[in-house]
mmCIF file of C-alpha atoms and ligand atoms in Angstrom:
data_model
loop_
_atom_site.group_PDB
_atom_site.id
_atom_site.type_symbol
_atom_site.label_atom_id
_atom_site.label_comp_id
_atom_site.label_asym_id
_atom_site.label_seq_id
_atom_site.Cartn_x
_atom_site.Cartn_y
_atom_site.Cartn_z
ATOM 1 C CA UNK L 67 0.000 0.000 0.000
ATOM 2 C CA UNK L 68 1.668 3.177 -1.172
ATOM 3 C CA UNK L 69 0.878 6.323 0.784
ATOM 4 C CA UNK L 70 0.937 9.397 -1.417
ATOM 5 C CA UNK L 71 0.688 12.944 -0.087
ATOM 6 C CA UNK L 72 -1.044 15.227 -2.567
ATOM 7 C CA UNK L 73 -0.532 19.005 -2.597
ATOM 8 C CA UNK L 74 -2.771 20.445 -5.348
ATOM 9 C CA UNK L 75 -1.745 24.022 -4.458
ATOM 10 C CA UNK L 76 -2.843 27.142 -6.303
ATOM 11 C CA UNK L 77 -4.151 28.234 -9.675
ATOM 12 C CA UNK L 78 -4.237 25.437 -12.226
ATOM 13 C CA UNK L 79 -2.466 23.091 -9.767
ATOM 14 C CA UNK L 80 -5.682 21.378 -8.610
ATOM 15 C CA UNK L 81 -6.897 20.972 -12.221
ATOM 16 C CA UNK L 82 -3.773 19.182 -13.407
ATOM 17 C CA UNK L 83 -3.442 17.082 -10.245
ATOM 18 C CA UNK L 84 -7.010 15.855 -10.741
ATOM 19 C CA UNK L 85 -6.021 14.469 -14.152
ATOM 20 C CA UNK L 86 -2.840 12.941 -12.726
ATOM 21 C CA UNK L 87 -4.856 11.169 -10.037
ATOM 22 C CA UNK L 88 -7.192 9.815 -12.717
ATOM 23 C CA UNK L 89 -4.172 8.290 -14.432
ATOM 24 C CA UNK L 90 -2.866 6.964 -11.089
ATOM 25 C CA UNK L 91 -6.171 5.206 -10.479
ATOM 26 C CA UNK L 92 -6.114 3.619 -13.937
ATOM 27 C CA UNK L 93 -2.467 2.571 -13.573
ATOM 28 C CA UNK L 94 -3.138 0.979 -10.181
ATOM 29 C CA UNK L 95 -5.971 -1.064 -11.692
ATOM 30 C CA UNK L 96 -3.925 -2.194 -14.649
ATOM 31 C CA UNK L 97 -0.698 -2.963 -12.802
ATOM 32 C CA UNK L 98 -2.297 -4.246 -9.589
ATOM 33 C CA UNK L 99 -0.849 -2.044 -6.882
ATOM 34 C CA UNK L 100 -2.655 -0.332 -4.025
ATOM 35 C CA UNK L 101 -2.334 3.201 -2.828
ATOM 36 C CA UNK L 102 -4.002 5.783 -0.664
ATOM 37 C CA UNK L 103 -3.768 9.533 -0.957
ATOM 38 C CA UNK L 104 -4.055 12.321 1.556
ATOM 39 C CA UNK L 105 -4.519 15.904 0.508
ATOM 40 C CA UNK L 106 -2.578 18.780 2.077
ATOM 41 C CA UNK L 107 -3.659 22.349 1.388
ATOM 42 C CA UNK L 108 -0.294 24.158 1.490
ATOM 43 C CA UNK L 109 -0.741 27.049 -0.918
ATOM 44 C CA UNK L 110 -0.781 30.789 -1.444
ATOM 45 C CA UNK L 111 -4.527 30.742 -0.903
ATOM 46 C CA UNK L 112 -4.144 29.153 2.524
ATOM 47 C CA UNK L 113 -1.411 31.674 3.373
ATOM 48 C CA UNK L 114 -3.715 34.580 2.495
ATOM 49 C CA UNK L 115 -6.466 33.103 4.684
ATOM 50 C CA UNK L 116 -4.451 31.887 7.662
ATOM 51 C CA UNK L 117 -0.928 33.303 7.371
ATOM 52 C CA UNK L 118 0.367 29.742 7.470
ATOM 53 C CA UNK L 119 3.189 28.303 5.405
ATOM 54 C CA UNK L 120 4.725 24.825 5.687
ATOM 55 C CA UNK L 121 5.749 24.223 9.295
ATOM 56 C CA UNK L 122 8.187 21.775 10.856
ATOM 57 C CA UNK L 123 5.354 19.608 12.116
ATOM 58 C CA UNK L 124 4.007 19.393 8.547
ATOM 59 C CA UNK L 125 7.412 18.164 7.419
ATOM 60 C CA UNK L 126 7.357 15.454 10.120
ATOM 61 C CA UNK L 127 3.922 14.372 8.879
ATOM 62 C CA UNK L 128 5.059 14.280 5.234
ATOM 63 C CA UNK L 129 8.005 12.054 6.170
ATOM 64 C CA UNK L 130 5.471 9.270 6.784
ATOM 65 C CA UNK L 131 4.556 9.146 3.089
ATOM 66 C CA UNK L 132 6.130 7.203 0.236
ATOM 67 C CA UNK L 133 5.962 10.127 -2.178
ATOM 68 C CA UNK L 134 4.561 13.634 -2.598
ATOM 69 C CA UNK L 135 2.611 14.790 -5.639
ATOM 70 C CA UNK L 136 2.547 18.583 -6.070
ATOM 71 C CA UNK L 137 0.522 20.720 -8.513
ATOM 72 C CA UNK L 138 1.797 24.286 -8.304
ATOM 73 C CA UNK L 139 2.037 26.927 -5.602
ATOM 74 C CA UNK L 140 1.940 30.704 -5.946
ATOM 75 C CA UNK L 141 -0.724 33.375 -5.813
ATOM 76 C CA UNK L 142 -0.426 36.710 -7.629
ATOM 77 C CA UNK L 143 -1.740 38.465 -4.504
ATOM 78 C CA UNK L 144 1.231 37.346 -2.420
ATOM 79 C CA UNK L 145 4.508 39.246 -2.740
ATOM 80 C CA UNK L 146 7.172 37.229 -4.656
ATOM 81 C CA UNK L 147 9.376 35.102 -2.442
ATOM 82 C CA UNK L 148 7.003 34.234 0.370
ATOM 83 C CA UNK L 149 5.263 31.158 -1.024
ATOM 84 C CA UNK L 150 8.336 30.082 -2.992
ATOM 85 C CA UNK L 151 10.476 30.093 0.153
ATOM 86 C CA UNK L 152 7.803 29.144 2.652
ATOM 87 C CA UNK L 153 6.245 26.281 0.742
ATOM 88 C CA UNK L 154 8.201 24.961 -2.255
ATOM 89 C CA UNK L 155 11.759 25.559 -1.059
ATOM 90 C CA UNK L 156 10.802 24.685 2.506
ATOM 91 C CA UNK L 157 9.613 21.270 1.277
ATOM 92 C CA UNK L 158 12.659 20.697 -0.941
ATOM 93 C CA UNK L 159 15.160 21.745 1.743
ATOM 94 C CA UNK L 160 13.525 20.242 4.831
ATOM 95 C CA UNK L 161 13.010 16.896 3.129
ATOM 96 C CA UNK L 162 16.583 17.130 1.811
ATOM 97 C CA UNK L 163 15.467 16.518 -1.751
ATOM 98 C CA UNK L 164 18.928 17.295 -3.014
ATOM 99 C CA UNK L 165 18.343 16.292 -6.627
ATOM 100 C CA UNK L 166 16.016 18.013 -9.041
ATOM 101 C CA UNK L 167 15.679 15.619 -11.938
ATOM 102 C CA UNK L 168 14.308 17.198 -15.104
ATOM 103 C CA UNK L 169 14.001 15.108 -18.271
ATOM 104 C CA UNK L 170 13.921 17.034 -21.539
ATOM 105 C CA UNK L 171 12.301 14.800 -24.113
ATOM 106 C CA UNK L 172 10.548 15.761 -27.309
ATOM 107 C CA UNK L 173 7.506 13.556 -27.965
ATOM 108 C CA UNK L 174 6.436 14.993 -31.310
ATOM 109 C CA UNK L 175 8.681 16.939 -33.730
ATOM 110 C CA UNK L 176 5.697 19.071 -34.716
ATOM 111 C CA UNK L 177 5.785 20.762 -31.293
ATOM 112 C CA UNK L 178 9.504 21.560 -31.324
ATOM 113 C CA UNK L 179 10.358 25.223 -31.964
ATOM 114 C CA UNK L 180 13.753 24.166 -33.362
ATOM 115 C CA UNK L 181 13.970 23.637 -37.096
ATOM 116 C CA UNK L 182 14.667 20.070 -38.268
ATOM 117 C CA UNK L 183 15.003 18.540 -34.815
ATOM 118 C CA UNK L 184 13.430 15.136 -34.273
ATOM 119 C CA UNK L 185 12.445 13.355 -31.041
ATOM 120 C CA UNK L 186 15.751 11.444 -31.033
ATOM 121 C CA UNK L 187 17.628 14.787 -31.102
ATOM 122 C CA UNK L 188 15.974 16.206 -28.005
ATOM 123 C CA UNK L 189 16.325 13.537 -25.344
ATOM 124 C CA UNK L 190 18.434 14.375 -22.309
ATOM 125 C CA UNK L 191 18.102 14.793 -18.561
ATOM 126 C CA UNK L 192 19.220 17.655 -16.337
ATOM 127 C CA UNK L 193 20.353 16.741 -12.832
ATOM 128 C CA UNK L 194 19.998 20.009 -10.939
ATOM 129 C CA UNK L 195 21.515 20.341 -7.471
ATOM 130 C CA UNK L 196 18.506 21.209 -5.318
ATOM 131 C CA UNK L 197 19.691 22.136 -1.843
ATOM 132 C CA UNK L 198 22.489 24.716 -2.075
ATOM 133 C CA UNK L 199 24.028 27.378 -4.304
ATOM 134 C CA UNK L 200 22.311 30.749 -4.607
ATOM 135 C CA UNK L 201 19.110 29.162 -3.301
ATOM 136 C CA UNK L 202 20.587 28.767 0.167
ATOM 137 C CA UNK L 203 19.278 32.255 1.007
ATOM 138 C CA UNK L 204 22.508 33.572 2.483
ATOM 139 C CA UNK L 205 23.211 37.248 2.069
ATOM 140 C CA UNK L 206 22.488 40.687 3.404
ATOM 141 C CA UNK L 207 21.723 44.284 2.635
ATOM 142 C CA UNK L 208 24.243 46.895 3.628
ATOM 143 C CA UNK L 209 23.212 50.539 3.994
ATOM 144 C CA UNK L 210 19.690 49.602 2.997
ATOM 145 C CA UNK L 211 17.669 52.365 1.405
ATOM 146 C CA UNK L 212 20.679 54.640 0.864
ATOM 147 C CA UNK L 213 22.615 55.497 -2.290
ATOM 148 C CA UNK L 214 25.418 53.295 -0.955
ATOM 149 C CA UNK L 215 23.236 50.238 -0.658
ATOM 150 C CA UNK L 216 24.811 46.860 -1.346
ATOM 151 C CA UNK L 217 22.917 43.599 -1.721
ATOM 152 C CA UNK L 218 24.960 40.450 -1.234
ATOM 153 C CA UNK L 219 23.646 37.040 -2.304
ATOM 154 C CA UNK L 220 25.969 34.160 -1.635
ATOM 155 C CA UNK L 221 26.325 30.961 -3.602
ATOM 156 C CA UNK L 222 26.958 28.327 -0.949
ATOM 157 C CA UNK L 223 28.542 25.103 -2.197
ATOM 158 C CA UNK L 224 29.736 22.297 0.036
ATOM 159 C CA UNK L 225 32.017 19.475 -1.044
ATOM 160 C CA UNK L 226 29.485 17.013 0.404
ATOM 161 C CA UNK L 227 26.553 18.677 -1.361
ATOM 162 C CA UNK L 228 28.349 18.776 -4.693
ATOM 163 C CA UNK L 229 29.676 15.249 -4.396
ATOM 164 C CA UNK L 230 26.343 13.603 -3.608
ATOM 165 C CA UNK L 231 24.780 15.389 -6.576
ATOM 166 C CA UNK L 232 27.600 14.453 -8.959
ATOM 167 C CA UNK L 233 27.571 10.823 -7.777
ATOM 168 C CA UNK L 234 23.849 10.658 -8.365
ATOM 169 C CA UNK L 235 24.380 12.047 -11.880
ATOM 170 C CA UNK L 236 27.053 9.459 -12.728
ATOM 171 C CA UNK L 237 24.901 6.613 -11.399
ATOM 172 C CA UNK L 238 21.911 7.960 -13.303
ATOM 173 C CA UNK L 239 23.900 8.220 -16.552
ATOM 174 C CA UNK L 240 25.056 4.623 -16.160
ATOM 175 C CA UNK L 241 21.555 3.360 -15.411
ATOM 176 C CA UNK L 242 20.015 5.364 -18.249
ATOM 177 C CA UNK L 243 22.451 3.561 -20.544
ATOM 178 C CA UNK L 244 22.028 5.741 -23.639
ATOM 179 C CA UNK L 245 24.997 7.826 -24.806
ATOM 180 C CA UNK L 246 26.608 7.298 -21.383
ATOM 181 C CA UNK L 247 27.835 10.875 -21.426
ATOM 182 C CA UNK L 248 27.717 13.272 -18.495
ATOM 183 C CA UNK L 249 28.241 17.005 -19.062
ATOM 184 C CA UNK L 250 29.121 19.331 -16.220
ATOM 185 C CA UNK L 251 27.453 22.692 -16.866
ATOM 186 C CA UNK L 252 29.084 25.549 -14.960
ATOM 187 C CA UNK L 253 30.991 28.808 -15.189
ATOM 188 C CA UNK L 254 34.598 27.963 -14.350
ATOM 189 C CA UNK L 255 35.869 31.024 -16.223
ATOM 190 C CA UNK L 256 34.237 33.568 -13.906
ATOM 191 C CA UNK L 257 32.826 31.962 -10.744
ATOM 192 C CA UNK L 258 36.255 30.702 -9.764
ATOM 193 C CA UNK L 259 35.499 29.497 -6.228
ATOM 194 C CA UNK L 260 32.271 27.573 -6.699
ATOM 195 C CA UNK L 261 33.085 26.058 -10.050
ATOM 196 C CA UNK L 262 36.628 25.159 -9.137
ATOM 197 C CA UNK L 263 35.221 22.959 -6.387
ATOM 198 C CA UNK L 264 32.547 21.557 -8.714
ATOM 199 C CA UNK L 265 35.133 20.769 -11.420
ATOM 200 C CA UNK L 266 37.586 19.141 -8.999
ATOM 201 C CA UNK L 267 34.830 17.027 -7.463
ATOM 202 C CA UNK L 268 33.525 16.067 -10.885
ATOM 203 C CA UNK L 269 36.986 15.000 -12.088
ATOM 204 C CA UNK L 270 37.635 12.945 -8.966
ATOM 205 C CA UNK L 271 34.306 11.135 -9.054
ATOM 206 C CA UNK L 272 34.657 10.569 -12.814
ATOM 207 C CA UNK L 273 37.628 8.298 -12.173
ATOM 208 C CA UNK L 274 35.250 5.800 -10.575
ATOM 209 C CA UNK L 275 33.127 5.729 -13.737
ATOM 210 C CA UNK L 276 35.428 4.810 -16.633
ATOM 211 C CA UNK L 277 32.399 3.691 -18.649
ATOM 212 C CA UNK L 278 30.972 7.245 -18.678
ATOM 213 C CA UNK L 279 32.268 9.872 -21.117
ATOM 214 C CA UNK L 280 32.592 13.260 -19.449
ATOM 215 C CA UNK L 281 32.329 16.737 -20.853
ATOM 216 C CA UNK L 282 32.205 20.320 -19.619
ATOM 217 C CA UNK L 283 30.202 23.268 -20.961
ATOM 218 C CA UNK L 284 29.869 26.803 -19.638
ATOM 219 C CA UNK L 285 26.265 27.625 -18.826
ATOM 220 C CA UNK L 286 25.976 30.303 -21.511
ATOM 221 C CA UNK L 287 27.319 27.920 -24.138
ATOM 222 C CA UNK L 288 24.931 25.251 -22.839
ATOM 223 C CA UNK L 289 21.947 27.449 -23.722
ATOM 224 C CA UNK L 290 23.404 27.937 -27.199
ATOM 225 C CA UNK L 291 23.825 24.199 -27.693
ATOM 226 C CA UNK L 292 20.305 23.442 -26.433
ATOM 227 C CA UNK L 293 19.146 25.352 -29.506
ATOM 228 C CA UNK L 294 21.878 24.400 -31.960
ATOM 229 C CA UNK L 295 22.868 20.840 -31.059
ATOM 230 C CA UNK L 296 20.586 19.389 -28.386
ATOM 231 C CA UNK L 297 21.567 15.925 -29.647
ATOM 232 C CA UNK L 298 24.999 16.363 -28.025
ATOM 233 C CA UNK L 299 23.519 15.908 -24.565
ATOM 234 C CA UNK L 300 22.683 12.803 -22.591
ATOM 235 C CA UNK L 301 22.829 13.819 -18.917
ATOM 236 C CA UNK L 302 23.803 17.268 -17.619
ATOM 237 C CA UNK L 303 24.730 18.001 -14.021
ATOM 238 C CA UNK L 304 24.680 21.572 -12.736
ATOM 239 C CA UNK L 305 24.020 23.759 -9.723
ATOM 240 C CA UNK L 306 20.688 24.997 -8.427
ATOM 241 C CA UNK L 307 20.536 28.380 -10.188
ATOM 242 C CA UNK L 308 21.879 27.273 -13.565
ATOM 243 C CA UNK L 309 19.644 24.205 -13.409
ATOM 244 C CA UNK L 310 16.618 26.412 -12.825
ATOM 245 C CA UNK L 311 17.430 28.568 -15.835
ATOM 246 C CA UNK L 312 18.445 25.941 -18.370
ATOM 247 C CA UNK L 313 15.458 23.709 -17.626
ATOM 248 C CA UNK L 314 13.000 26.433 -18.651
ATOM 249 C CA UNK L 315 14.804 26.517 -21.992
ATOM 250 C CA UNK L 316 14.792 22.726 -21.955
ATOM 251 C CA UNK L 317 11.026 22.783 -21.452
ATOM 252 C CA UNK L 318 10.631 24.985 -24.519
ATOM 253 C CA UNK L 319 12.608 22.698 -26.828
ATOM 254 C CA UNK L 320 10.651 19.657 -25.659
ATOM 255 C CA UNK L 321 7.393 21.348 -26.576
ATOM 256 C CA UNK L 322 6.660 23.749 -23.720
ATOM 257 C CA UNK L 323 5.735 23.906 -20.052
ATOM 258 C CA UNK L 324 2.697 21.812 -20.870
ATOM 259 C CA UNK L 325 4.805 18.647 -20.886
ATOM 260 C CA UNK L 326 7.781 19.458 -18.636
ATOM 261 C CA UNK L 327 7.943 17.461 -15.412
ATOM 262 C CA UNK L 328 10.455 17.132 -12.634
ATOM 263 C CA UNK L 329 11.257 15.188 -9.511
ATOM 264 C CA UNK L 330 12.674 16.609 -6.284
ATOM 265 C CA UNK L 331 14.503 13.547 -5.111
ATOM 266 C CA UNK L 332 15.921 12.417 -1.818
ATOM 267 C CA UNK L 333 17.304 8.995 -2.734
ATOM 268 C CA UNK L 334 17.240 8.023 0.962
ATOM 269 C CA UNK L 335 13.957 9.744 1.872
ATOM 270 C CA UNK L 336 10.684 11.143 0.578
ATOM 271 C CA UNK L 337 10.661 12.571 -2.951
ATOM 272 C CA UNK L 338 8.255 15.053 -4.514
ATOM 273 C CA UNK L 339 7.087 15.214 -8.113
ATOM 274 C CA UNK L 340 5.684 18.250 -9.897
ATOM 275 C CA UNK L 341 5.051 19.821 -13.270
ATOM 276 C CA UNK L 342 7.788 22.446 -13.580
ATOM 277 C CA UNK L 343 5.520 25.286 -14.706
ATOM 278 C CA UNK L 344 3.756 27.598 -12.293
ATOM 279 C CA UNK L 345 0.180 28.073 -11.131
ATOM 280 C CA UNK L 346 -0.828 29.891 -14.361
ATOM 281 C CA UNK L 347 -3.424 32.242 -12.799
ATOM 282 C CA UNK L 348 -4.736 33.441 -16.156
ATOM 283 C CA UNK L 349 -5.828 29.924 -17.150
ATOM 284 C CA UNK L 350 -7.234 28.943 -13.759
ATOM 285 C CA UNK L 351 -10.672 27.348 -13.662
ATOM 286 C CA UNK L 352 -11.075 27.354 -17.442
ATOM 287 C CA UNK L 353 -10.335 23.661 -18.050
ATOM 288 C CA UNK L 354 -7.750 24.642 -20.705
ATOM 289 C CA UNK L 355 -4.403 23.981 -19.032
ATOM 290 C CA UNK L 356 -2.306 21.089 -20.347
ATOM 291 C CA UNK L 357 -2.248 18.344 -17.682
ATOM 292 C CA UNK L 358 0.471 16.285 -19.402
ATOM 293 C CA UNK L 359 3.338 17.763 -17.368
ATOM 294 C CA UNK L 360 1.523 16.720 -14.185
ATOM 295 C CA UNK L 361 0.817 13.297 -15.704
ATOM 296 C CA UNK L 362 4.497 12.908 -16.646
ATOM 297 C CA UNK L 363 5.387 13.891 -13.066
ATOM 298 C CA UNK L 364 3.056 11.116 -11.906
ATOM 299 C CA UNK L 365 4.967 8.743 -14.192
ATOM 300 C CA UNK L 366 8.218 9.778 -12.493
ATOM 301 C CA UNK L 367 6.584 9.257 -9.099
ATOM 302 C CA UNK L 368 5.579 5.714 -10.085
ATOM 303 C CA UNK L 369 9.103 4.952 -11.230
ATOM 304 C CA UNK L 370 10.421 6.249 -7.917
ATOM 305 C CA UNK L 371 8.060 3.889 -6.069
ATOM 306 C CA UNK L 372 9.484 1.001 -8.086
ATOM 307 C CA UNK L 373 6.403 0.625 -10.307
ATOM 308 C CA UNK L 374 8.563 0.756 -13.410
ATOM 309 C CA UNK L 375 6.105 -0.974 -15.748
ATOM 310 C CA UNK L 376 3.346 1.398 -14.753
ATOM 311 C CA UNK L 377 5.695 4.364 -15.148
ATOM 312 C CA UNK L 378 6.678 3.285 -18.654
ATOM 313 C CA UNK L 379 3.064 2.661 -19.596
ATOM 314 C CA UNK L 380 2.091 6.154 -18.448
ATOM 315 C CA UNK L 381 4.873 7.673 -20.533
ATOM 316 C CA UNK L 382 3.886 5.584 -23.559
ATOM 317 C CA UNK L 383 0.274 6.695 -23.204
ATOM 318 C CA UNK L 384 1.384 10.337 -23.015
ATOM 319 C CA UNK L 385 3.511 9.866 -26.150
ATOM 320 C CA UNK L 386 0.561 8.333 -27.986
ATOM 321 C CA UNK L 387 -1.677 11.247 -27.050
ATOM 322 C CA UNK L 388 0.969 13.838 -27.982
ATOM 323 C CA UNK L 389 1.615 12.132 -31.317
ATOM 324 C CA UNK L 390 -1.939 11.456 -32.396
ATOM 325 C CA UNK L 391 -4.480 13.590 -30.558
ATOM 326 C CA UNK L 392 -3.257 17.090 -29.780
ATOM 327 C CA UNK L 393 -3.191 20.141 -32.033
ATOM 328 C CA UNK L 394 -0.797 21.954 -29.723
ATOM 329 C CA UNK L 395 0.695 21.498 -26.258
ATOM 330 C CA UNK L 396 -0.201 25.051 -25.195
ATOM 331 C CA UNK L 397 -3.042 25.945 -22.830
ATOM 332 C CA UNK L 398 -6.264 26.584 -24.701
ATOM 333 C CA UNK L 399 -4.905 25.341 -28.024
ATOM 334 C CA UNK L 400 -4.779 21.596 -27.538
ATOM 335 C CA UNK L 401 -8.020 20.949 -29.392
ATOM 336 C CA UNK L 402 -9.209 19.309 -26.157
ATOM 337 C CA UNK L 403 -9.948 20.435 -22.624
ATOM 338 C CA UNK L 404 -7.810 19.588 -19.586
ATOM 339 C CA UNK L 405 -10.201 16.820 -18.525
ATOM 340 C CA UNK L 406 -10.385 15.398 -22.053
ATOM 341 C CA UNK L 407 -6.602 15.162 -22.278
ATOM 342 C CA UNK L 408 -6.585 13.267 -18.954
ATOM 343 C CA UNK L 409 -9.248 10.927 -20.317
ATOM 344 C CA UNK L 410 -7.247 10.370 -23.506
ATOM 345 C CA UNK L 411 -4.215 9.316 -21.480
ATOM 346 C CA UNK L 412 -6.356 6.893 -19.457
ATOM 347 C CA UNK L 413 -7.824 5.420 -22.665
ATOM 348 C CA UNK L 414 -4.370 4.916 -24.140
ATOM 349 C CA UNK L 415 -3.172 3.303 -20.946
HETATM 350 C C1 IPM U 544 11.225 25.832 -10.418
HETATM 351 C C2 IPM U 544 10.700 27.157 -9.985
HETATM 352 C C3 IPM U 544 11.152 27.405 -8.547
HETATM 353 C C4 IPM U 544 12.664 27.411 -8.544
HETATM 354 C C5 IPM U 544 10.609 28.676 -7.901
HETATM 355 C C6 IPM U 544 9.116 28.758 -7.989
HETATM 356 C C7 IPM U 544 11.065 28.798 -6.478
HETATM 357 O O1 IPM U 544 11.098 28.167 -10.827
HETATM 358 O O2 IPM U 544 10.830 24.805 -9.833
HETATM 359 O O3 IPM U 544 12.041 25.791 -11.340
HETATM 360 O O4 IPM U 544 13.271 28.458 -8.785
HETATM 361 O O5 IPM U 544 13.240 26.360 -8.293
HETATM 362 MN MN1 MN U 545 12.229 27.446 -12.526
#
C-alpha cells in the first residue's frame, strides 16, 4: 500500500493534479498495486487566509509518506518570495530533496520550436543540485535604502553537497544507458570558487566511472547548444541556479511547459514530483491547461516507487496522445480540454 501525499496548491495546480490522479487510479488497476492519498492544502490561498506556510510539524507528517505529488504553488496576490520560500523551497530543503531531476524529451517533432530537430535529437536529462548554491538564502543588505546600498547574495557550495549530486548524476547516466555521457554545466571562467570545487569534485568522481564519457560546458554555451545541437547531450549536471534557468529553456525545446515534469529527489527519503511550470493564474478554472506535465510527473513518481512498468506505460500513453491527438501542447490550443486530455491518457493506458 503506497501512501501518497497530494498538494494540489494554487491556480491550475488542482486541475492538473485531478487528471494525474485519474491516471494513477487507472495505472493501479492495470498494474495491480494499491495506494491511498491524503490531501494537504499548502498554498498561497491558505497563506492569504491563515498566514500559514509549511511548518516543521508538517514536514514530520510528510516524512510518513512514500511520495509527494505537487501541482503548483503561488498566488499573484502574495509578494514574490514568500510562497516560494515558505512552501516549495521549505519542502525541498527540509526533506533534503537534493536532486532536481528534469528530463527534456521531445515527444512529437511538430511541437519543437527548433527547425529540423526530431524526437531522437531532443532527449536528455538535467540533474539540478537542489539544496544549495544561490538558493541557500545567504546574504544581506548593507546601507539599505541609501545610495550606498549593497545587496549580497551568496552561492553556498559544500564538497558534500556537490559530491552527492555528482555521484547521483554518474549513477543515473550509467543506469540510463544511452549515450553514457555526463556534461558538467558551470561557469569555471568567472565563478572561480564555486566552479573550481565543482570541477575538482567532478573529475575525482569521474575516475570511478570509466564507462561514462565526461564533458564540460559553460552555462551560456549550454543554452546555445540546447538550440543548436541538443543531440549532443545525454545527462547534464549543474548547480541549483543554472539548473533552474536551463530547464525552462529545456522545457521549450521539448514542446513547452505543458509537458515538462520534474522530480525533487531524496534517494534516501521522501521525494516530490511536480510539473515544472507555475500556477498559471490566467488559465485557472477554465479547463484549458495542459495536464500532461503533471501526468508525466506522476509517471516519475511511479518509477520512484518502483512501479517501473506502470511508469513506462504512463509515458507511452502520453507519447501516444501527444503524437496522435493534440493540435498543440499550449493551454487553450490543444483541441481538447484539460479533462479530455486526462481521459485520452487513461484510454491509451
Ligand atoms: C522551479 C521554480 C522554482 C525554482 C521557484 C518557484 C522557487 O522556478 O521549480 O524551477 O526556482 O526552483
Ligand atoms: Mn524554474
